[in-house]
Short mmCIF file of C-alpha atoms and ligand atoms in Angstrom, two decimals:
data_model
loop_
_atom_site.label_atom_id
_atom_site.label_comp_id
_atom_site.label_asym_id
_atom_site.label_seq_id
_atom_site.Cartn_x
_atom_site.Cartn_y
_atom_site.Cartn_z
CA MET A 1 24.09 95.07 -24.31
CA LEU A 2 27.71 95.59 -23.58
CA LYS A 3 29.57 94.70 -27.20
CA LEU A 4 32.81 92.31 -26.82
CA HIS A 5 35.41 94.20 -27.11
CA GLU A 6 33.84 96.59 -24.12
CA ILE A 7 33.65 93.58 -21.90
CA GLN A 8 37.23 92.49 -23.00
CA GLN A 9 38.14 96.31 -22.47
CA GLN A 10 36.87 96.80 -18.72
CA PHE A 11 37.79 92.72 -17.86
CA MET A 12 41.72 93.64 -19.18
CA GLN A 13 41.35 97.03 -16.92
CA GLY A 14 39.90 95.81 -14.03
CA LEU A 15 43.15 92.55 -14.17
CA TYR A 16 45.40 95.68 -13.60
CA GLU A 17 43.94 98.14 -12.13
CA PRO A 18 40.33 96.27 -10.12
CA LYS A 19 39.42 100.27 -8.89
CA ALA A 20 38.80 101.23 -12.03
CA VAL A 21 35.97 99.21 -13.47
CA THR A 22 32.70 98.19 -11.80
CA ALA A 23 32.61 94.26 -11.96
CA ALA A 24 28.83 94.07 -11.48
CA GLU A 25 28.07 96.27 -14.81
CA PHE A 26 29.63 92.98 -16.89
CA ILE A 27 29.94 89.63 -14.51
CA GLN A 28 27.53 88.28 -12.65
CA PRO A 29 27.05 87.76 -9.44
CA SER A 30 26.93 83.62 -8.12
CA SER A 31 24.86 82.48 -4.96
CA LYS A 32 28.88 82.03 -3.76
CA GLN A 33 30.75 85.45 -4.81
CA SER A 34 29.98 88.58 -5.87
CA ALA A 35 30.90 90.43 -9.04
CA SER A 36 34.08 91.95 -7.94
CA GLU A 37 35.04 88.64 -5.78
CA ARG A 38 34.64 86.67 -8.94
CA LEU A 39 37.33 89.49 -10.94
CA GLN A 40 39.49 89.30 -7.89
CA SER A 41 40.10 85.54 -8.31
CA TYR A 42 41.16 86.06 -12.37
CA ARG A 43 43.07 89.18 -11.19
CA HIS A 44 44.61 87.24 -7.86
CA SER A 45 45.61 84.22 -10.45
CA LEU A 46 47.29 86.64 -13.00
CA ILE A 47 49.26 88.07 -10.42
CA GLY A 48 50.39 84.17 -9.13
CA HIS A 49 51.66 83.78 -12.92
CA LEU A 50 53.17 86.82 -13.51
CA SER A 51 55.02 86.61 -10.25
CA GLN A 52 56.08 83.07 -10.89
CA VAL A 53 57.54 84.26 -13.60
CA LEU A 54 59.51 86.86 -12.33
CA SER A 55 60.74 84.55 -9.50
CA GLU A 56 62.02 81.99 -12.08
CA ILE A 57 63.83 84.78 -14.31
CA TYR A 58 65.07 86.63 -11.24
CA PRO A 59 65.88 83.78 -8.70
CA VAL A 60 68.89 85.39 -6.65
CA CYS A 61 67.21 89.26 -6.36
CA LEU A 62 64.19 86.49 -4.38
CA ARG A 63 66.91 85.06 -2.19
CA LEU A 64 68.68 88.40 -1.76
CA LEU A 65 65.27 90.17 -0.72
CA GLY A 66 63.31 87.18 1.10
CA GLN A 67 60.60 85.75 -0.12
CA THR A 68 58.15 88.31 1.41
CA PHE A 69 59.47 91.57 0.20
CA PHE A 70 60.11 89.95 -3.27
CA GLU A 71 56.51 89.08 -3.60
CA ARG A 72 54.87 93.05 -2.25
CA LEU A 73 57.91 94.02 -5.13
CA SER A 74 56.64 91.66 -7.82
CA LEU A 75 52.88 92.71 -6.95
CA ARG A 76 53.91 96.59 -7.69
CA TYR A 77 56.06 95.68 -10.49
CA ILE A 78 52.92 93.80 -12.16
CA ASN A 79 50.44 96.62 -11.27
CA GLU A 80 52.81 99.38 -13.03
CA HIS A 81 53.99 97.07 -16.12
CA PRO A 82 51.02 94.88 -17.37
CA SER A 83 52.19 92.13 -19.55
CA LYS A 84 52.97 93.23 -23.27
CA SER A 85 53.24 89.87 -24.47
CA LEU A 86 51.47 86.94 -25.61
CA ASN A 87 54.33 84.83 -24.65
CA VAL A 88 54.81 84.80 -20.86
CA ASN A 89 58.78 84.51 -21.58
CA ASP A 90 59.00 87.89 -22.35
CA TYR A 91 57.61 89.33 -19.73
CA GLY A 92 59.58 91.20 -16.68
CA GLU A 93 62.47 92.89 -18.75
CA GLN A 94 61.96 96.42 -16.88
CA PHE A 95 62.25 95.11 -13.19
CA ALA A 96 65.85 95.60 -12.90
CA GLU A 97 65.04 99.86 -13.04
CA PHE A 98 61.93 99.24 -11.59
CA ILE A 99 63.93 98.14 -8.36
CA GLN A 100 66.71 101.12 -8.63
CA ALA A 101 63.81 103.67 -8.57
CA PHE A 102 61.84 101.58 -5.53
CA PRO A 103 62.32 103.93 -2.57
CA PRO A 104 62.68 101.04 0.11
CA LEU A 105 66.17 99.55 -1.76
CA ILE A 106 67.44 103.01 -2.71
CA ASP A 107 70.71 101.89 -0.56
CA TYR A 108 70.89 98.84 -1.86
CA ALA A 109 72.03 99.71 -5.29
CA TYR A 110 73.99 96.49 -6.22
CA ILE A 111 70.12 94.60 -6.50
CA ALA A 112 69.33 96.34 -9.67
CA ASP A 113 72.65 95.23 -10.92
CA VAL A 114 72.24 91.79 -10.07
CA ALA A 115 68.63 91.76 -11.55
CA ARG A 116 70.29 92.92 -14.92
CA LEU A 117 72.74 90.04 -14.49
CA GLU A 118 69.49 87.99 -14.39
CA TRP A 119 67.76 89.30 -17.25
CA HIS A 120 70.90 89.31 -19.69
CA TRP A 121 70.97 85.51 -18.25
CA HIS A 122 67.71 84.44 -19.44
CA ARG A 123 67.72 86.34 -22.95
CA ALA A 124 70.87 84.42 -23.71
CA PHE A 125 69.32 81.59 -22.27
CA HIS A 126 66.98 81.60 -25.01
CA GLY A 127 68.88 83.17 -27.47
CA GLU A 128 69.78 82.59 -30.95
CA ASP A 129 71.93 79.07 -32.26
CA GLN A 130 75.00 80.07 -33.93
CA ALA A 131 77.39 78.08 -35.49
CA PRO A 132 81.25 78.70 -34.21
CA LEU A 133 83.85 81.27 -36.07
CA ASN A 134 84.97 80.05 -39.47
CA ILE A 135 88.37 80.63 -38.12
CA GLU A 136 90.12 79.53 -41.59
CA ALA A 137 88.01 82.42 -42.88
CA LEU A 138 89.20 84.69 -41.22
CA ASN A 139 93.17 83.26 -41.15
CA GLN A 140 92.35 83.78 -44.83
CA LEU A 141 92.02 87.58 -45.03
CA ASP A 142 94.15 89.52 -46.95
CA LYS A 143 95.92 92.57 -45.83
CA ASN A 144 93.29 94.80 -47.46
CA ALA A 145 90.72 92.80 -46.62
CA ILE A 146 91.71 93.60 -42.41
CA GLN A 147 91.07 97.00 -43.70
CA ASN A 148 87.32 96.35 -43.61
CA LEU A 149 86.97 94.35 -41.03
CA HIS A 150 84.41 93.92 -38.70
CA PHE A 151 84.14 91.43 -35.65
CA ARG A 152 80.57 89.93 -34.08
CA LEU A 153 79.63 88.77 -30.79
CA PRO A 154 77.30 86.23 -30.46
CA VAL A 155 74.17 87.55 -30.55
CA ALA A 156 73.40 85.38 -27.19
CA SER A 157 75.05 88.13 -25.21
CA ALA A 158 75.68 91.19 -22.77
CA LEU A 159 78.09 93.53 -21.91
CA LEU A 160 77.23 94.41 -18.18
CA GLU A 161 79.30 96.74 -15.84
CA SER A 162 78.53 97.20 -12.16
CA ASN A 163 79.75 98.93 -9.34
CA TYR A 164 79.88 96.33 -6.93
CA PRO A 165 80.66 92.68 -7.44
CA ILE A 166 77.60 91.44 -8.96
CA GLN A 167 79.20 88.34 -10.25
CA ALA A 168 80.31 87.49 -6.94
CA ILE A 169 77.04 87.82 -5.39
CA TRP A 170 75.05 85.91 -8.02
CA ALA A 171 77.81 83.04 -7.86
CA ALA A 172 77.64 82.87 -3.63
CA ASN A 173 73.44 82.51 -4.03
CA GLN A 174 72.69 80.07 -6.70
CA VAL A 175 69.94 77.85 -5.31
CA GLU A 176 71.77 75.10 -4.82
CA HIS A 177 73.96 76.64 -1.87
CA SER A 178 72.10 76.08 1.60
CA GLU A 179 74.13 78.92 3.44
CA VAL A 180 75.09 82.11 1.57
CA ALA A 181 78.65 82.71 1.46
CA PRO A 182 79.03 86.99 2.37
CA VAL A 183 80.61 88.91 -0.45
CA ASP A 184 82.38 91.96 0.33
CA LEU A 185 80.74 94.75 -1.27
CA ASP A 186 83.36 97.19 -0.85
CA GLN A 187 85.79 94.63 -3.19
CA GLY A 188 84.93 96.63 -6.16
CA GLY A 189 83.03 96.60 -9.34
CA VAL A 190 82.74 94.13 -12.42
CA LYS A 191 82.95 94.39 -16.04
CA LEU A 192 81.20 91.53 -17.10
CA PHE A 193 80.34 88.96 -20.63
CA VAL A 194 76.79 87.06 -19.99
CA TRP A 195 76.62 84.89 -22.97
CA ARG A 196 76.19 81.16 -24.35
CA GLN A 197 78.63 79.04 -26.14
CA GLY A 198 76.59 76.03 -27.32
CA LEU A 199 74.12 75.23 -24.49
CA ASP A 200 76.43 76.17 -21.98
CA MET A 201 75.81 79.53 -20.33
CA ARG A 202 79.20 81.90 -19.58
CA ILE A 203 79.23 84.80 -17.04
CA ASP A 204 82.82 85.98 -17.62
CA VAL A 205 84.53 88.66 -15.58
CA LEU A 206 85.84 91.07 -18.38
CA SER A 207 89.45 92.85 -17.96
CA ASP A 208 89.65 96.91 -18.69
CA GLU A 209 91.10 96.16 -22.60
CA GLU A 210 88.75 93.06 -23.06
CA TRP A 211 86.03 95.07 -22.18
CA TRP A 212 87.33 97.98 -24.44
CA PHE A 213 87.77 95.71 -27.25
CA LEU A 214 84.17 94.25 -26.60
CA ASN A 215 82.40 97.45 -26.65
CA ALA A 216 83.93 98.81 -29.51
CA ILE A 217 83.34 95.66 -31.87
CA ALA A 218 79.64 96.03 -30.05
CA GLU A 219 79.59 99.56 -31.44
CA ASP A 220 80.72 97.67 -35.20
CA LYS A 221 84.08 99.69 -35.46
CA ALA A 222 86.30 98.38 -37.96
CA PHE A 223 89.17 96.25 -36.28
CA PRO A 224 92.30 98.73 -38.01
CA SER A 225 90.64 101.40 -36.35
CA LEU A 226 89.08 99.92 -32.94
CA CYS A 227 92.97 98.80 -32.57
CA ASP A 228 94.43 102.14 -32.91
CA GLN A 229 91.82 103.50 -30.16
CA LEU A 230 92.51 101.18 -28.37
CA LEU A 231 96.29 101.89 -27.90
CA GLN A 232 95.51 105.65 -26.96
CA GLN A 233 93.46 104.59 -24.39
CA HIS A 234 95.20 101.57 -22.93
CA PRO A 235 98.89 102.52 -23.97
CA SER A 236 99.97 99.33 -22.27
CA CYS A 237 98.03 97.10 -23.91
CA ASP A 238 99.37 94.52 -26.19
CA THR A 239 96.39 94.86 -29.36
CA ALA A 240 98.49 92.37 -31.14
CA SER A 241 97.16 89.26 -28.84
CA LEU A 242 93.65 91.04 -27.62
CA ALA A 243 92.20 89.61 -31.00
CA PRO A 244 93.24 86.32 -30.90
CA HIS A 245 92.13 86.24 -27.48
CA CYS A 246 88.78 86.70 -28.00
CA VAL A 247 88.71 84.42 -30.68
CA GLU A 248 90.21 81.72 -28.72
CA GLN A 249 87.48 82.45 -25.98
CA GLY A 250 84.57 82.52 -28.40
CA TYR A 251 83.76 86.16 -27.27
CA ILE A 252 84.07 86.66 -31.75
CA ASN A 253 81.31 84.72 -33.27
CA ASP A 254 81.42 86.14 -36.23
CA PHE A 255 82.86 88.84 -38.75
CA GLN A 256 81.89 90.59 -41.99
CA LEU A 257 83.96 92.41 -44.20
CA LYS A 258 82.00 95.84 -44.66
CA PRO A 259 83.95 99.03 -47.45
CA CYS A 260 84.94 102.11 -45.02
CA GLU A 261 83.06 105.12 -44.45
CA VAL A 262 84.09 108.41 -46.06
CA MET B 1 59.68 61.44 -37.30
CA HIS B 2 57.05 59.77 -35.82
CA LYS B 3 53.35 60.31 -37.62
CA GLN B 4 50.11 61.78 -36.75
CA SER B 5 48.39 58.51 -36.93
CA LEU B 6 50.87 57.26 -34.10
CA ILE B 7 48.65 59.80 -31.64
CA ALA B 8 46.80 57.01 -29.19
CA GLY B 9 46.63 55.72 -25.54
CA VAL B 10 47.75 57.88 -22.51
CA GLY B 11 50.10 60.69 -23.68
CA LEU B 12 52.37 63.50 -21.00
CA GLY B 13 52.71 66.93 -20.99
CA LEU B 14 56.60 67.41 -21.59
CA ARG B 15 57.94 69.42 -18.61
CA SER B 16 61.80 70.93 -18.30
CA GLN B 17 61.87 68.85 -15.38
CA HIS B 18 61.58 65.86 -16.74
CA TYR B 19 63.77 66.18 -19.81
CA SER B 20 67.06 64.10 -18.61
CA HIS B 21 65.12 61.35 -17.10
CA ILE B 22 63.15 61.22 -20.26
CA LEU B 23 66.33 61.27 -22.49
CA SER B 24 68.64 58.66 -20.43
CA GLU B 25 65.66 56.13 -19.90
CA LYS B 26 63.39 56.46 -22.80
CA PRO B 27 60.44 55.55 -21.12
CA ALA B 28 57.59 53.70 -22.80
CA VAL B 29 55.00 56.84 -23.17
CA PRO B 30 53.08 56.97 -26.27
CA TRP B 31 53.59 60.53 -26.90
CA PHE B 32 54.31 63.84 -25.53
CA GLU B 33 52.30 67.00 -25.41
CA ALA B 34 54.94 70.17 -25.96
CA LEU B 35 53.28 73.86 -24.52
CA VAL B 36 54.61 75.57 -27.91
CA ASP B 37 54.92 78.86 -26.06
CA ASN B 38 58.01 77.75 -24.35
CA TYR B 39 60.01 76.77 -27.32
CA MET B 40 59.36 80.37 -28.95
CA GLY B 41 62.36 81.65 -27.85
CA ALA B 42 65.27 82.06 -30.84
CA GLY B 43 67.01 78.78 -29.55
CA GLY B 44 68.87 77.46 -26.78
CA ALA B 45 68.64 74.39 -24.28
CA PRO B 46 65.04 74.03 -24.91
CA LEU B 47 64.54 73.86 -28.30
CA GLN B 48 67.58 71.27 -28.18
CA HIS B 49 65.99 69.16 -25.77
CA LEU B 50 62.56 69.37 -27.65
CA ASN B 51 63.89 68.23 -30.73
CA GLN B 52 65.89 65.28 -28.98
CA ILE B 53 63.07 64.53 -27.60
CA ARG B 54 61.25 64.89 -31.28
CA GLN B 55 63.15 62.08 -32.63
CA ASP B 56 62.08 59.21 -30.25
CA TYR B 57 58.59 60.05 -29.66
CA PRO B 58 55.35 61.79 -31.57
CA MET B 59 54.20 65.09 -30.11
CA THR B 60 51.21 67.03 -30.30
CA PHE B 61 51.45 70.90 -29.34
CA HIS B 62 49.39 72.95 -27.01
CA ALA B 63 49.73 76.96 -26.99
CA VAL B 64 48.41 79.11 -24.84
CA GLY B 65 49.03 82.29 -26.89
CA MET B 66 46.81 82.94 -29.70
CA SER B 67 43.82 84.35 -27.72
CA LEU B 68 41.43 83.33 -29.96
CA GLY B 69 39.00 85.17 -28.81
CA SER B 70 40.24 88.61 -28.64
CA SER B 71 38.50 91.75 -30.17
CA GLU B 72 41.28 92.64 -32.27
CA PRO B 73 43.35 91.28 -34.80
CA LEU B 74 45.11 88.37 -34.37
CA ASP B 75 49.21 88.41 -33.59
CA LYS B 76 51.65 87.93 -36.96
CA ASN B 77 54.01 87.85 -34.36
CA TYR B 78 52.85 84.85 -32.37
CA PHE B 79 51.75 82.91 -35.25
CA LYS B 80 55.10 83.30 -37.25
CA LYS B 81 56.95 81.94 -34.43
CA LEU B 82 54.25 79.09 -33.73
CA LYS B 83 54.45 78.15 -37.59
CA THR B 84 58.34 78.62 -38.18
CA LEU B 85 57.60 75.22 -35.09
CA GLN B 86 55.18 73.81 -36.30
CA HIS B 87 57.42 73.21 -39.55
CA ARG B 88 60.62 72.42 -38.01
CA PHE B 89 58.61 69.50 -35.46
CA GLU B 90 55.78 68.06 -37.37
CA PRO B 91 53.61 68.02 -34.41
CA ALA B 92 50.00 65.93 -35.08
CA TRP B 93 48.21 68.37 -34.51
CA VAL B 94 47.87 72.14 -32.36
CA SER B 95 45.70 73.13 -29.84
CA ASP B 96 44.58 76.15 -27.84
CA HIS B 97 41.91 77.08 -26.05
CA LEU B 98 38.18 78.76 -26.47
CA SER B 99 39.63 82.27 -24.65
CA TRP B 100 41.30 85.53 -24.63
CA SER B 101 43.85 87.18 -23.11
CA LYS B 102 44.74 90.48 -24.92
CA ILE B 103 43.04 93.75 -25.39
CA HIS B 104 44.57 97.27 -26.67
CA GLY B 105 48.05 95.81 -26.04
CA GLN B 106 47.81 94.43 -22.28
CA VAL B 107 47.77 91.25 -21.90
CA ALA B 108 46.82 88.89 -18.90
CA ASN B 109 48.16 85.79 -19.51
CA ASP B 110 45.92 83.48 -18.48
CA LEU B 111 42.93 81.56 -20.51
CA LEU B 112 40.10 84.33 -19.83
CA PRO B 113 36.68 82.77 -20.78
CA MET B 114 34.43 84.03 -23.37
CA PRO B 115 30.70 85.34 -23.24
CA TYR B 116 28.61 83.21 -24.29
CA THR B 117 26.58 85.28 -27.01
CA GLU B 118 26.04 85.08 -31.24
CA GLU B 119 28.88 87.57 -31.15
CA SER B 120 31.21 85.78 -29.81
CA ILE B 121 30.83 82.75 -31.50
CA GLN B 122 30.83 84.53 -34.66
CA HIS B 123 33.91 86.44 -33.78
CA LEU B 124 35.68 83.07 -32.81
CA ALA B 125 34.28 80.87 -35.77
CA ASN B 126 36.32 83.58 -38.12
CA ARG B 127 39.11 83.70 -36.09
CA ILE B 128 39.74 79.68 -36.02
CA ASP B 129 38.76 80.04 -39.76
CA GLN B 130 42.28 82.37 -39.99
CA ALA B 131 44.65 80.60 -37.24
CA GLN B 132 43.87 77.53 -39.31
CA GLU B 133 44.62 79.11 -42.49
CA LEU B 134 47.29 80.53 -41.15
CA LEU B 135 48.43 76.87 -39.76
CA GLY B 136 47.48 74.89 -42.98
CA GLN B 137 46.22 72.50 -40.14
CA ARG B 138 42.97 71.93 -38.90
CA LEU B 139 42.99 73.12 -35.31
CA VAL B 140 41.92 71.78 -31.85
CA ILE B 141 40.18 73.84 -29.46
CA GLU B 142 40.12 73.01 -25.34
CA ASN B 143 37.28 74.04 -23.16
CA VAL B 144 38.65 76.11 -20.34
CA SER B 145 37.51 76.13 -16.96
CA SER B 146 36.18 79.09 -16.06
CA TYR B 147 35.52 81.29 -12.51
CA LEU B 148 32.69 83.52 -13.59
CA ASN B 149 29.53 84.44 -16.19
CA TYR B 150 29.26 87.61 -17.97
CA GLN B 151 26.39 89.72 -17.73
CA VAL B 152 25.25 89.20 -21.31
CA ASP B 153 25.76 85.03 -21.35
CA ALA B 154 22.84 83.89 -23.70
CA MET B 155 23.52 80.21 -23.30
CA SER B 156 25.10 77.45 -21.76
CA GLU B 157 28.95 76.79 -22.42
CA TRP B 158 28.79 73.53 -23.93
CA ALA B 159 25.66 75.26 -26.30
CA PHE B 160 28.36 77.98 -26.83
CA LEU B 161 31.14 75.51 -27.77
CA VAL B 162 29.57 73.06 -30.28
CA GLU B 163 28.14 76.32 -32.40
CA VAL B 164 31.63 77.70 -32.53
CA VAL B 165 33.72 74.17 -33.39
CA GLU B 166 30.79 73.49 -35.97
CA ARG B 167 31.14 76.73 -37.35
CA ALA B 168 34.91 77.02 -37.88
CA ASP B 169 35.01 73.14 -39.03
CA CYS B 170 37.46 72.78 -35.79
CA LEU B 171 38.20 69.94 -33.80
CA ILE B 172 38.32 69.46 -30.29
CA LEU B 173 40.07 69.22 -27.06
CA LEU B 174 37.88 67.85 -24.43
CA ASP B 175 39.45 68.87 -20.83
CA ILE B 176 37.52 66.88 -18.34
CA ASN B 177 38.91 68.53 -15.48
CA ASN B 178 38.03 71.53 -16.83
CA VAL B 179 34.92 70.24 -17.53
CA TYR B 180 33.95 69.10 -14.05
CA VAL B 181 35.72 72.48 -12.30
CA SER B 182 33.36 74.48 -14.24
CA ALA B 183 30.50 72.26 -13.31
CA ILE B 184 31.00 72.86 -9.68
CA ASN B 185 31.74 76.61 -9.90
CA HIS B 186 29.24 77.19 -11.59
CA GLY B 187 26.42 74.69 -10.28
CA PHE B 188 25.47 72.48 -13.35
CA ASP B 189 25.24 68.80 -14.19
CA PRO B 190 28.25 68.02 -16.30
CA ILE B 191 26.35 64.91 -17.90
CA PRO B 192 24.23 67.05 -20.38
CA TYR B 193 27.75 68.71 -21.09
CA LEU B 194 29.18 66.00 -22.66
CA GLU B 195 26.16 64.30 -23.84
CA ALA B 196 25.89 67.63 -26.22
CA ILE B 197 29.61 67.25 -27.76
CA PRO B 198 29.77 66.14 -30.87
CA THR B 199 31.62 62.51 -30.87
CA GLU B 200 33.40 62.68 -34.34
CA ARG B 201 35.12 65.79 -33.61
CA VAL B 202 36.69 65.09 -29.88
CA VAL B 203 40.58 64.05 -31.11
CA GLU B 204 42.29 64.40 -27.33
CA MET B 205 41.02 64.78 -23.58
CA HIS B 206 42.45 66.25 -20.88
CA LEU B 207 43.16 65.15 -17.46
CA ALA B 208 44.34 67.24 -14.59
CA GLY B 209 44.34 68.06 -11.07
CA TYR B 210 41.81 70.89 -9.17
CA GLU B 211 42.40 72.98 -5.89
CA GLU B 212 39.82 73.87 -3.84
CA ALA B 213 39.88 77.25 -2.48
CA GLY B 214 36.23 78.17 -0.36
CA GLU B 215 33.67 77.24 -2.62
CA ILE B 216 35.02 77.20 -5.88
CA LEU B 217 37.55 74.92 -7.81
CA PHE B 218 40.66 76.45 -9.22
CA ASP B 219 42.05 74.80 -12.09
CA THR B 220 45.91 74.42 -11.08
CA HIS B 221 47.47 71.19 -12.21
CA GLY B 222 49.31 71.08 -9.23
CA GLN B 223 47.91 67.51 -8.06
CA PRO B 224 46.85 63.91 -9.34
CA VAL B 225 43.36 63.65 -10.93
CA HIS B 226 40.86 63.22 -8.78
CA PRO B 227 38.34 60.72 -8.20
CA PRO B 228 35.14 62.43 -9.73
CA VAL B 229 36.83 63.51 -12.09
CA TRP B 230 38.18 59.78 -13.09
CA ASP B 231 34.49 58.55 -12.83
CA LEU B 232 33.37 61.55 -15.54
CA TYR B 233 36.45 60.36 -17.78
CA GLU B 234 35.11 57.04 -17.36
CA THR B 235 31.56 58.63 -18.51
CA ALA B 236 33.32 60.61 -20.96
CA LEU B 237 35.20 56.91 -22.27
CA LYS B 238 31.52 55.07 -22.99
CA ARG B 239 30.36 58.12 -25.30
CA PHE B 240 33.21 59.24 -27.52
CA GLY B 241 35.34 55.88 -27.15
CA ASN B 242 39.09 55.62 -26.21
CA VAL B 243 40.10 59.19 -27.54
CA PRO B 244 44.29 59.73 -26.30
CA THR B 245 44.38 61.02 -23.24
CA LEU B 246 46.90 63.33 -21.74
CA ILE B 247 48.03 63.81 -18.23
CA GLU B 248 48.66 67.87 -17.57
CA TRP B 249 50.76 69.08 -14.40
CA ASP B 250 51.91 72.68 -13.92
CA SER B 251 52.62 73.50 -10.80
CA ASP B 252 54.64 71.73 -7.89
CA ILE B 253 55.57 69.55 -10.70
CA PRO B 254 56.20 66.00 -9.16
CA ALA B 255 59.06 63.38 -10.66
CA PHE B 256 58.04 61.57 -13.64
CA ALA B 257 57.25 58.21 -11.74
CA VAL B 258 54.40 60.02 -10.20
CA LEU B 259 53.14 61.50 -13.81
CA ALA B 260 53.86 57.98 -15.04
CA GLN B 261 51.24 56.19 -12.34
CA GLU B 262 48.63 58.59 -13.05
CA ALA B 263 49.16 57.95 -17.05
CA ARG B 264 48.89 53.97 -16.03
CA ILE B 265 45.22 54.67 -13.90
CA ALA B 266 43.77 55.96 -17.44
CA GLU B 267 45.23 53.80 -19.05
CA SER B 268 43.36 51.36 -16.91
CA TYR B 269 40.05 52.93 -17.35
CA GLN B 270 40.44 52.86 -21.57
CA GLN B 271 41.07 49.05 -21.16
CA GLU B 272 37.70 48.26 -19.22
CA LEU B 273 36.29 50.45 -22.17
CA SER B 274 38.17 47.82 -24.43
CA TYR B 275 37.23 44.54 -22.76
CA ALA B 276 33.83 45.87 -22.09
CA GLN B 277 33.21 46.21 -25.84
CA THR B 278 34.63 43.13 -26.87
CA ALA B 279 33.03 40.82 -24.24
FE1 FE2 C 301 43.99 70.98 -20.35
#
């Protein structure tokens, strides 16, 4: 007699890779259905559920690709990327990489970037709540302390660069627009900050200086060395106003004082 | 916050589509059941809404991710998140299903049925025990609808359910729609099923709509409750009394008023029973 773990192992394999198992070895047929048809019902329901999850996380990709293509793409993705988390909201993380490597979409590189944007949006939506920056405490720092100052970006945020105007594509393809306004793919790339301010979801287009500055913060560079390097990279940059500007925008959410590493 | 004793009458499954209606209109609903897995993110709007709604309504938690039947250790990370939410929102109780969904790192985010064997009973009883220990609260276990039997099955679904809950000493969420769906799919009479369930353990019932595909019924929760399920509900009320009952709707979610209408029908069944008992 098969043990519980043997049955579960075969069942799971049968859900994601139906040809790999003989359903009749562990499932009874009924008068209405064979053992493999019964297993197939469960596979069908699982794929339906995971496809639904993907379409909710990636509505713009769905709109760009159309329902039929998106469903076929989802099916391929699900077969290659079985769910790993008991919480289905964790599903779909590798979808952008999958799109990027999917041969029929090789000439549509912007779609993978749109998928990255939608994943970051999904993560920021569910990301950690944080109190706003304590500006008073920041203003009270003395000169010595500033040597050791490290800024922090909001936890619910991501920096994303694309060679395509994905922010415009995203905005033009929101479900509330019944007609899709054309977006010129040749208008150039964007540098984006995807984040949540309180409960408001934001996709901000960054200047080169802001992009460099926020990335340096994300890499945990101390403020003074960050300013030096920024001036080398962007000699015309107004470093004195960039930090206050990012504070004002809410991009800087917190700070820490860490003694310099020697 | 409202306490456990206030879970009574006909509640509704809380769905994000209805947050703004609930918060602005404060409809007269005795309690809401939250799908707790949807609030396991670190923060953001879902938790904020749940928090606001919890201020005004008693609440129960319904989980789908404990995977109590899996033949491997409980997922500690899942229980940690669940416990955090349990502390914050103080639900009257937490329920999950007599099913499994994970093995060797792979997950089917679905409610897969258990083989009805002594090995499964022992395993589930141990795991429910552990879960109750982790949550510091008695667990409420729901029967699932199923679309297959295993070769190793050695007893009926209801004999299995009763044995598990007796050994684990847990409570029961009896899903009337699931009983009906399984009865049709497996060709058994649902009445002996209801008669086998120990009345004192049933703390909640679920009602939902199934869907027909060929000769099989699927538990899709995307339609109103079907007439034969209402009939079975009436029979169940006579046996178990006016147990708190919940309307579940998970796909093609309609306007709040449609759910409220389903709740009114369920209430009318409960009232009828009350009249019959006092007459
Ligand atoms: Fe249910």
